[in-house]
PDB file of C-alpha atoms in Angstrom:
ATOM      1  CA  ARG A 752      -5.968   3.528  36.724  1.00  0.00           C
ATOM      2  CA  HIS A 753      -2.691   1.792  37.552  1.00  0.00           C
ATOM      3  CA  THR A 754       1.014   2.375  36.973  1.00  0.00           C
ATOM      4  CA  HIS A 755       3.953   0.015  36.588  1.00  0.00           C
ATOM      5  CA  LYS A 756       7.468   1.441  36.443  1.00  0.00           C
ATOM      6  CA  ASN A 757       6.015   4.869  35.635  1.00  0.00           C
ATOM      7  CA  ILE A 758       3.872   3.547  32.773  1.00  0.00           C
ATOM      8  CA  PRO A 759       0.154   4.228  33.350  1.00  0.00           C
ATOM      9  CA  TYR A 760      -2.607   1.913  32.173  1.00  0.00           C
ATOM     10  CA  LEU A 761      -6.306   1.235  32.647  1.00  0.00           C
ATOM     11  CA  LEU A 762      -7.889  -2.070  33.587  1.00  0.00           C
ATOM     12  CA  TYR A 763     -11.617  -2.693  33.290  1.00  0.00           C
ATOM     13  CA  PRO A 764     -12.219  -5.843  35.322  1.00  0.00           C
ATOM     14  CA  ALA A 765     -14.936  -8.470  35.169  1.00  0.00           C
ATOM     15  CA  LYS A 766     -16.486 -10.422  38.030  1.00  0.00           C
ATOM     16  CA  GLN A 767     -15.699 -13.792  36.496  1.00  0.00           C
ATOM     17  CA  PRO A 768     -13.229 -13.055  33.689  1.00  0.00           C
ATOM     18  CA  LYS A 769     -12.523 -15.700  31.086  1.00  0.00           C
ATOM     19  CA  TYR A 770     -11.019 -13.428  28.442  1.00  0.00           C
ATOM     20  CA  LEU A 771      -8.767 -10.387  28.333  1.00  0.00           C
ATOM     21  CA  ILE A 772      -8.709  -7.913  25.455  1.00  0.00           C
ATOM     22  CA  ILE A 773      -5.665  -5.627  25.323  1.00  0.00           C
ATOM     23  CA  LEU A 774      -6.298  -2.378  23.462  1.00  0.00           C
ATOM     24  CA  PHE A 775      -3.149  -0.547  22.390  1.00  0.00           C
ATOM     25  CA  THR A 776      -3.446   3.199  21.813  1.00  0.00           C
ATOM     26  CA  GLY A 777      -1.948   4.882  18.751  1.00  0.00           C
ATOM     27  CA  TYR A 778       0.312   7.921  18.412  1.00  0.00           C
ATOM     28  CA  ILE A 779      -0.885  10.160  21.270  1.00  0.00           C
ATOM     29  CA  ASN A 780       1.594  12.043  23.477  1.00  0.00           C
ATOM     30  CA  TYR A 781      -0.708  12.442  26.486  1.00  0.00           C
ATOM     31  CA  GLU A 782      -2.545   9.948  28.659  1.00  0.00           C
ATOM     32  CA  SER A 783      -5.565   8.864  26.670  1.00  0.00           C
ATOM     33  CA  TYR A 784      -6.755   5.472  25.544  1.00  0.00           C
ATOM     34  CA  ASN A 785      -8.277   4.546  22.192  1.00  0.00           C
ATOM     35  CA  ARG A 786     -11.664   2.823  22.330  1.00  0.00           C
ATOM     36  CA  PHE A 787     -12.058   2.922  26.123  1.00  0.00           C
ATOM     37  CA  SER A 788     -15.508   4.523  25.712  1.00  0.00           C
ATOM     38  CA  TRP A 789     -16.699   1.383  23.896  1.00  0.00           C
ATOM     39  CA  TYR A 790     -16.464  -0.606  27.091  1.00  0.00           C
ATOM     40  CA  PHE A 791     -17.017   1.996  29.800  1.00  0.00           C
ATOM     41  CA  ASP A 792     -19.659   0.853  32.280  1.00  0.00           C
ATOM     42  CA  GLU A 793     -21.116   3.661  34.387  1.00  0.00           C
ATOM     43  CA  THR A 794     -22.529   1.144  36.853  1.00  0.00           C
ATOM     44  CA  GLU A 795     -19.112  -0.514  37.248  1.00  0.00           C
ATOM     45  CA  GLN A 796     -20.891  -3.846  37.614  1.00  0.00           C
ATOM     46  CA  SER A 797     -18.558  -5.663  35.177  1.00  0.00           C
ATOM     47  CA  ASN A 798     -21.054  -8.485  34.751  1.00  0.00           C
ATOM     48  CA  ASN A 799     -19.541  -9.902  31.548  1.00  0.00           C
ATOM     49  CA  ASP A 800     -16.795 -12.497  31.187  1.00  0.00           C
ATOM     50  CA  THR A 801     -14.274 -10.195  29.477  1.00  0.00           C
ATOM     51  CA  ALA A 802     -11.784  -7.831  31.088  1.00  0.00           C
ATOM     52  CA  TYR A 803     -10.120  -4.990  29.149  1.00  0.00           C
ATOM     53  CA  LEU A 804      -6.572  -3.697  29.488  1.00  0.00           C
ATOM     54  CA  PHE A 805      -5.826  -0.289  27.916  1.00  0.00           C
ATOM     55  CA  LEU A 806      -2.206   0.548  27.159  1.00  0.00           C
ATOM     56  CA  GLY A 807      -0.568   3.622  25.651  1.00  0.00           C
ATOM     57  CA  ASP A 808       2.932   4.941  24.997  1.00  0.00           C
ATOM     58  CA  GLN A 809       3.054   8.660  25.683  1.00  0.00           C
ATOM     59  CA  SER A 810       6.785   8.695  24.856  1.00  0.00           C
ATOM     60  CA  LEU A 811       5.793   7.843  21.256  1.00  0.00           C
ATOM     61  CA  HIS A 812       8.490   5.194  20.885  1.00  0.00           C
ATOM     62  CA  TRP A 813       6.289   2.423  19.544  1.00  0.00           C
ATOM     63  CA  TYR A 814       6.125   0.643  22.925  1.00  0.00           C
ATOM     64  CA  VAL A 815       9.788  -0.417  22.661  1.00  0.00           C
ATOM     65  CA  GLY A 816      11.476   2.686  24.070  1.00  0.00           C
ATOM     66  CA  THR A 817      14.927   4.001  23.279  1.00  0.00           C
ATOM     67  CA  PRO A 818      18.307   2.323  23.875  1.00  0.00           C
ATOM     68  CA  GLU A 819      18.678   4.541  26.966  1.00  0.00           C
ATOM     69  CA  MET A 820      15.140   3.834  28.238  1.00  0.00           C
ATOM     70  CA  PRO A 821      13.810   0.536  26.811  1.00  0.00           C
ATOM     71  CA  THR A 822      10.166  -0.234  27.626  1.00  0.00           C
ATOM     72  CA  LEU A 823       9.296  -3.468  25.801  1.00  0.00           C
ATOM     73  CA  LEU A 824       9.904  -5.698  28.829  1.00  0.00           C
ATOM     74  CA  THR A 825       7.917  -3.324  31.057  1.00  0.00           C
ATOM     75  CA  TYR A 826       4.844  -3.681  28.836  1.00  0.00           C
ATOM     76  CA  CYS A 827       5.344  -7.454  28.846  1.00  0.00           C
ATOM     77  CA  GLU A 828       5.354  -7.327  32.642  1.00  0.00           C
ATOM     78  CA  ILE A 829       2.116  -5.354  32.709  1.00  0.00           C
ATOM     79  CA  ILE A 830       0.451  -7.905  30.427  1.00  0.00           C
ATOM     80  CA  ASN A 831       1.750 -10.957  32.277  1.00  0.00           C
ATOM     81  CA  ASN A 832       1.027  -9.495  35.728  1.00  0.00           C
ATOM     82  CA  THR A 833      -2.538  -8.684  34.662  1.00  0.00           C
ATOM     83  CA  LEU A 834      -3.082 -12.221  33.361  1.00  0.00           C
ATOM     84  CA  GLU A 835      -1.738 -13.684  36.582  1.00  0.00           C
ATOM     85  CA  THR A 836      -3.937 -11.412  38.723  1.00  0.00           C
ATOM     86  CA  LEU A 837      -7.066 -12.236  36.713  1.00  0.00           C
ATOM     87  CA  ASN A 838      -6.141 -15.927  36.320  1.00  0.00           C
ATOM     88  CA  ILE A 839      -6.616 -15.758  32.536  1.00  0.00           C
ATOM     89  CA  SER A 840      -4.530 -17.779  30.100  1.00  0.00           C
ATOM     90  CA  HIS A 841      -2.438 -16.233  27.347  1.00  0.00           C
ATOM     91  CA  GLN A 842      -4.494 -18.133  24.770  1.00  0.00           C
ATOM     92  CA  SER A 843      -7.655 -16.439  26.065  1.00  0.00           C
ATOM     93  CA  THR A 844      -6.101 -13.014  25.566  1.00  0.00           C
ATOM     94  CA  PHE A 845      -6.360 -10.909  22.394  1.00  0.00           C
ATOM     95  CA  ALA A 846      -4.525  -7.764  21.275  1.00  0.00           C
ATOM     96  CA  VAL A 847      -6.173  -4.958  19.307  1.00  0.00           C
ATOM     97  CA  GLY A 848      -4.732  -1.728  17.909  1.00  0.00           C
ATOM     98  CA  ALA A 849      -4.374   0.672  15.001  1.00  0.00           C
ATOM     99  CA  SER A 850      -1.306   2.455  13.601  1.00  0.00           C
ATOM    100  CA  MET A 851       1.309   2.514  16.390  1.00  0.00           C
ATOM    101  CA  GLY A 852      -1.161   0.494  18.451  1.00  0.00           C
ATOM    102  CA  GLY A 853      -1.469  -1.987  15.578  1.00  0.00           C
ATOM    103  CA  TYR A 854       2.294  -2.419  15.577  1.00  0.00           C
ATOM    104  CA  ALA A 855       2.166  -3.070  19.322  1.00  0.00           C
ATOM    105  CA  SER A 856      -0.671  -5.588  19.007  1.00  0.00           C
ATOM    106  CA  ILE A 857       1.361  -7.748  16.610  1.00  0.00           C
ATOM    107  CA  LEU A 858       4.554  -7.230  18.613  1.00  0.00           C
ATOM    108  CA  PHE A 859       3.171  -8.220  22.012  1.00  0.00           C
ATOM    109  CA  GLY A 860       0.699 -10.719  20.606  1.00  0.00           C
ATOM    110  CA  THR A 861       3.686 -12.613  19.240  1.00  0.00           C
ATOM    111  CA  ILE A 862       6.152 -12.120  22.089  1.00  0.00           C
ATOM    112  CA  CYS A 863       3.585 -12.936  24.794  1.00  0.00           C
ATOM    113  CA  LYS A 864       2.053 -15.818  22.790  1.00  0.00           C
ATOM    114  CA  LEU A 865      -1.476 -14.440  22.923  1.00  0.00           C
ATOM    115  CA  GLY A 866      -4.568 -16.033  21.428  1.00  0.00           C
ATOM    116  CA  GLY A 867      -5.059 -13.614  18.532  1.00  0.00           C
ATOM    117  CA  VAL A 868      -4.375 -10.150  17.116  1.00  0.00           C
ATOM    118  CA  ILE A 869      -6.415  -7.482  15.319  1.00  0.00           C
ATOM    119  CA  ALA A 870      -4.158  -4.848  13.714  1.00  0.00           C
ATOM    120  CA  VAL A 871      -5.286  -1.956  11.495  1.00  0.00           C
ATOM    121  CA  HIS A 872      -2.719  -0.141   9.280  1.00  0.00           C
ATOM    122  CA  PRO A 873       0.248  -0.864  11.576  1.00  0.00           C
ATOM    123  CA  GLN A 874       3.778   0.229  10.767  1.00  0.00           C
ATOM    124  CA  LEU A 875       5.182  -3.090   9.574  1.00  0.00           C
ATOM    125  CA  CYS A 876       8.754  -1.873   9.171  1.00  0.00           C
ATOM    126  CA  LYS A 877      10.949   1.176   9.700  1.00  0.00           C
ATOM    127  CA  LYS A 878      10.634   2.137   6.022  1.00  0.00           C
ATOM    128  CA  SER A 879       6.990   2.908   6.750  1.00  0.00           C
ATOM    129  CA  ALA A 880       8.019   6.007   8.697  1.00  0.00           C
ATOM    130  CA  ASP A 881      10.118   7.245   5.783  1.00  0.00           C
ATOM    131  CA  ARG A 882       7.021   7.276   3.570  1.00  0.00           C
ATOM    132  CA  TYR A 883       4.817   9.300   5.919  1.00  0.00           C
ATOM    133  CA  HIS A 884       4.768  13.061   5.449  1.00  0.00           C
ATOM    134  CA  ARG A 885       5.308  13.443   9.173  1.00  0.00           C
ATOM    135  CA  ASP A 886       8.863  14.209  10.251  1.00  0.00           C
ATOM    136  CA  ASN A 887       8.044  13.660  13.912  1.00  0.00           C
ATOM    137  CA  TRP A 888       7.055  10.027  13.224  1.00  0.00           C
ATOM    138  CA  LYS A 889      10.327   9.381  11.431  1.00  0.00           C
ATOM    139  CA  ARG A 890      12.295  11.078  14.213  1.00  0.00           C
ATOM    140  CA  LYS A 891      10.555   9.096  16.941  1.00  0.00           C
ATOM    141  CA  ILE A 892      11.046   5.731  15.223  1.00  0.00           C
ATOM    142  CA  ASN A 893      14.710   6.563  14.601  1.00  0.00           C
ATOM    143  CA  GLU A 894      15.080   7.344  18.311  1.00  0.00           C
ATOM    144  CA  CYS A 895      14.042   3.740  19.024  1.00  0.00           C
ATOM    145  CA  GLY A 896      17.226   2.541  17.352  1.00  0.00           C
ATOM    146  CA  MET A 897      17.677  -1.219  17.391  1.00  0.00           C
ATOM    147  CA  ASN A 898      14.697  -1.550  19.747  1.00  0.00           C
ATOM    148  CA  PHE A 899      12.333  -1.105  16.804  1.00  0.00           C
ATOM    149  CA  ILE A 900      11.759  -4.529  15.242  1.00  0.00           C
ATOM    150  CA  ASN A 901      10.557  -4.961  11.674  1.00  0.00           C
ATOM    151  CA  LEU A 902       7.544  -7.221  12.049  1.00  0.00           C
ATOM    152  CA  ASP A 903       8.575  -9.721   9.380  1.00  0.00           C
ATOM    153  CA  ASP A 904      11.804 -10.251  11.358  1.00  0.00           C
ATOM    154  CA  LEU A 905       9.731 -10.654  14.528  1.00  0.00           C
ATOM    155  CA  ILE A 906       7.652 -13.382  12.894  1.00  0.00           C
ATOM    156  CA  MET A 907      10.700 -15.264  11.652  1.00  0.00           C
ATOM    157  CA  ARG A 908      12.312 -15.187  15.117  1.00  0.00           C
ATOM    158  CA  HIS A 909       9.401 -16.900  16.867  1.00  0.00           C
ATOM    159  CA  GLU A 910       8.174 -20.448  16.543  1.00  0.00           C
ATOM    160  CA  THR A 911       4.621 -19.698  17.647  1.00  0.00           C
ATOM    161  CA  ILE A 912       2.671 -16.974  15.837  1.00  0.00           C
ATOM    162  CA  PRO A 913      -0.815 -15.896  16.953  1.00  0.00           C
ATOM    163  CA  PRO A 914      -3.647 -15.792  14.411  1.00  0.00           C
ATOM    164  CA  ILE A 915      -3.690 -12.269  12.948  1.00  0.00           C
ATOM    165  CA  TYR A 916      -6.428 -10.162  11.365  1.00  0.00           C
ATOM    166  CA  LEU A 917      -4.664  -7.397   9.449  1.00  0.00           C
ATOM    167  CA  GLU A 918      -6.354  -4.449   7.748  1.00  0.00           C
ATOM    168  CA  VAL A 919      -4.336  -2.290   5.337  1.00  0.00           C
ATOM    169  CA  GLY A 920      -5.318   0.432   2.840  1.00  0.00           C
ATOM    170  CA  ARG A 921      -3.435   1.762  -0.183  1.00  0.00           C
ATOM    171  CA  ASN A 922      -1.326   4.407   1.537  1.00  0.00           C
ATOM    172  CA  PRO A 923       2.296   3.774   0.416  1.00  0.00           C
ATOM    173  CA  ALA A 924       3.468   4.137   4.003  1.00  0.00           C
ATOM    174  CA  ASP A 925       1.002   1.506   5.233  1.00  0.00           C
ATOM    175  CA  THR A 926       1.888  -0.965   2.477  1.00  0.00           C
ATOM    176  CA  ALA A 927       5.627  -0.753   3.203  1.00  0.00           C
ATOM    177  CA  GLY A 928       6.777  -4.177   4.292  1.00  0.00           C
ATOM    178  CA  LEU A 929       3.418  -5.818   3.610  1.00  0.00           C
ATOM    179  CA  LYS A 930       4.671  -8.479   1.223  1.00  0.00           C
ATOM    180  CA  ASN A 931       7.603  -9.350   3.481  1.00  0.00           C
ATOM    181  CA  PHE A 932       5.264  -9.620   6.448  1.00  0.00           C
ATOM    182  CA  THR A 933       2.692 -11.833   4.713  1.00  0.00           C
ATOM    183  CA  SER A 934       5.498 -14.003   3.329  1.00  0.00           C
ATOM    184  CA  ALA A 935       6.948 -14.471   6.814  1.00  0.00           C
ATOM    185  CA  VAL A 936       3.566 -15.465   8.283  1.00  0.00           C
ATOM    186  CA  ASN A 937       2.998 -17.855   5.384  1.00  0.00           C
ATOM    187  CA  LYS A 938       6.368 -19.530   6.005  1.00  0.00           C
ATOM    188  CA  LYS A 939       5.263 -20.146   9.592  1.00  0.00           C
ATOM    189  CA  ASN A 940       2.013 -21.712   8.323  1.00  0.00           C
ATOM    190  CA  SER A 941       0.031 -19.411  10.607  1.00  0.00           C
ATOM    191  CA  LEU A 942      -3.397 -17.894  10.129  1.00  0.00           C
ATOM    192  CA  LEU A 943      -3.449 -14.425   8.561  1.00  0.00           C
ATOM    193  CA  ILE A 944      -6.719 -12.785   7.554  1.00  0.00           C
ATOM    194  CA  LEU A 945      -5.798  -9.811   5.375  1.00  0.00           C
ATOM    195  CA  ARG A 946      -8.387  -7.185   4.434  1.00  0.00           C
ATOM    196  CA  ARG A 947      -7.382  -4.565   1.874  1.00  0.00           C
ATOM    197  CA  HIS A 948      -9.439  -1.407   1.344  1.00  0.00           C
ATOM    198  CA  ASP A 949      -9.171   1.357  -1.249  1.00  0.00           C
ATOM    199  CA  SER A 950      -8.446   4.373   0.937  1.00  0.00           C
ATOM    200  CA  TYR A 951      -5.114   6.167   0.485  1.00  0.00           C
ATOM    201  CA  LEU A 952      -5.522   7.808   3.874  1.00  0.00           C
ATOM    202  CA  HIS A 953      -3.926   6.486   7.042  1.00  0.00           C
ATOM    203  CA  GLU A 954      -7.298   5.289   8.287  1.00  0.00           C
ATOM    204  CA  THR A 955      -9.965   2.694   7.613  1.00  0.00           C
ATOM    205  CA  LYS A 956     -13.156   3.264   5.622  1.00  0.00           C
ATOM    206  CA  LYS A 957     -15.099   2.313   8.720  1.00  0.00           C
ATOM    207  CA  THR A 958     -13.869   2.217  12.275  1.00  0.00           C
ATOM    208  CA  PHE A 959     -13.292  -1.439  13.029  1.00  0.00           C
ATOM    209  CA  SER A 960     -16.111  -2.744  15.157  1.00  0.00           C
ATOM    210  CA  LYS A 961     -16.009  -3.910  18.720  1.00  0.00           C
ATOM    211  CA  TYR A 962     -14.168  -7.133  19.294  1.00  0.00           C
ATOM    212  CA  ASN A 963     -16.320 -10.243  18.984  1.00  0.00           C
ATOM    213  CA  LYS A 964     -15.263 -13.513  20.588  1.00  0.00           C
ATOM    214  CA  GLN A 965     -16.186 -15.263  17.358  1.00  0.00           C
ATOM    215  CA  TYR A 966     -12.638 -14.368  16.276  1.00  0.00           C
ATOM    216  CA  ASN A 967     -11.460 -16.772  18.955  1.00  0.00           C
ATOM    217  CA  PHE A 968     -13.137 -19.689  17.215  1.00  0.00           C
ATOM    218  CA  SER A 969     -11.936 -18.777  13.729  1.00  0.00           C
ATOM    219  CA  PHE A 970      -8.399 -18.063  14.957  1.00  0.00           C
ATOM    220  CA  SER A 971      -8.205 -21.405  16.738  1.00  0.00           C
ATOM    221  CA  LYS A 972      -8.336 -23.214  13.397  1.00  0.00           C
ATOM    222  CA  ARG A 973      -4.719 -22.180  12.840  1.00  0.00           C
ATOM    223  CA  LYS A 974      -4.931 -22.401   9.058  1.00  0.00           C
ATOM    224  CA  THR A 975      -3.204 -20.063   6.669  1.00  0.00           C
ATOM    225  CA  GLY A 976      -5.501 -17.687   4.801  1.00  0.00           C
ATOM    226  CA  ILE A 977      -3.594 -14.978   2.990  1.00  0.00           C
ATOM    227  CA  SER A 978      -5.199 -12.728   0.397  1.00  0.00           C
ATOM    228  CA  LEU A 979      -3.503  -9.911  -1.471  1.00  0.00           C
TER     229      LEU A 979
END
């Protein structure tokens, strides 16, 4: 366990790391990390070539903070400092997350110019919060103010967009902003793999499986593949 500017995080190292997977936690207001049990090694031998960085936002401000306490740059520092310490390139780093964590994976995958992103039912725009039947989500996103960036605007602001695997169901809140987002990625001629499923719940039919480095090879083709 580590901290940087009062933000805690976990780092599972590797003896000879070639890749880093960043796993962003969803809407949890205490220190806990989604999917850490997938990679926990009781022997602590870390004999593979992949290190894992687990990030969360216990303030529930979508990793961007409030105007009074912005956090986006702090998370960027954690990512960049970890890459420097492990001597891993940005292109060999991949971001994974669901819901609020999915938003963060696209956000930091783009800002930090990472090698690829896996995002499951992320909040693509602020309107998404208005469609959830959860007043606390709407309140927390509104507290972010101008720090919260609609992800189609994020894509249009950056020249380089990482390859993105995006999974979205039929929940009206999850589909908010979807067409604008896919249109923005298409205009950038970037790779987007979009999987739609039939559930109206804010979840996937099946928990998305452990990351496989095969995504690295498919992402590197940098071809547009959008399916609605």
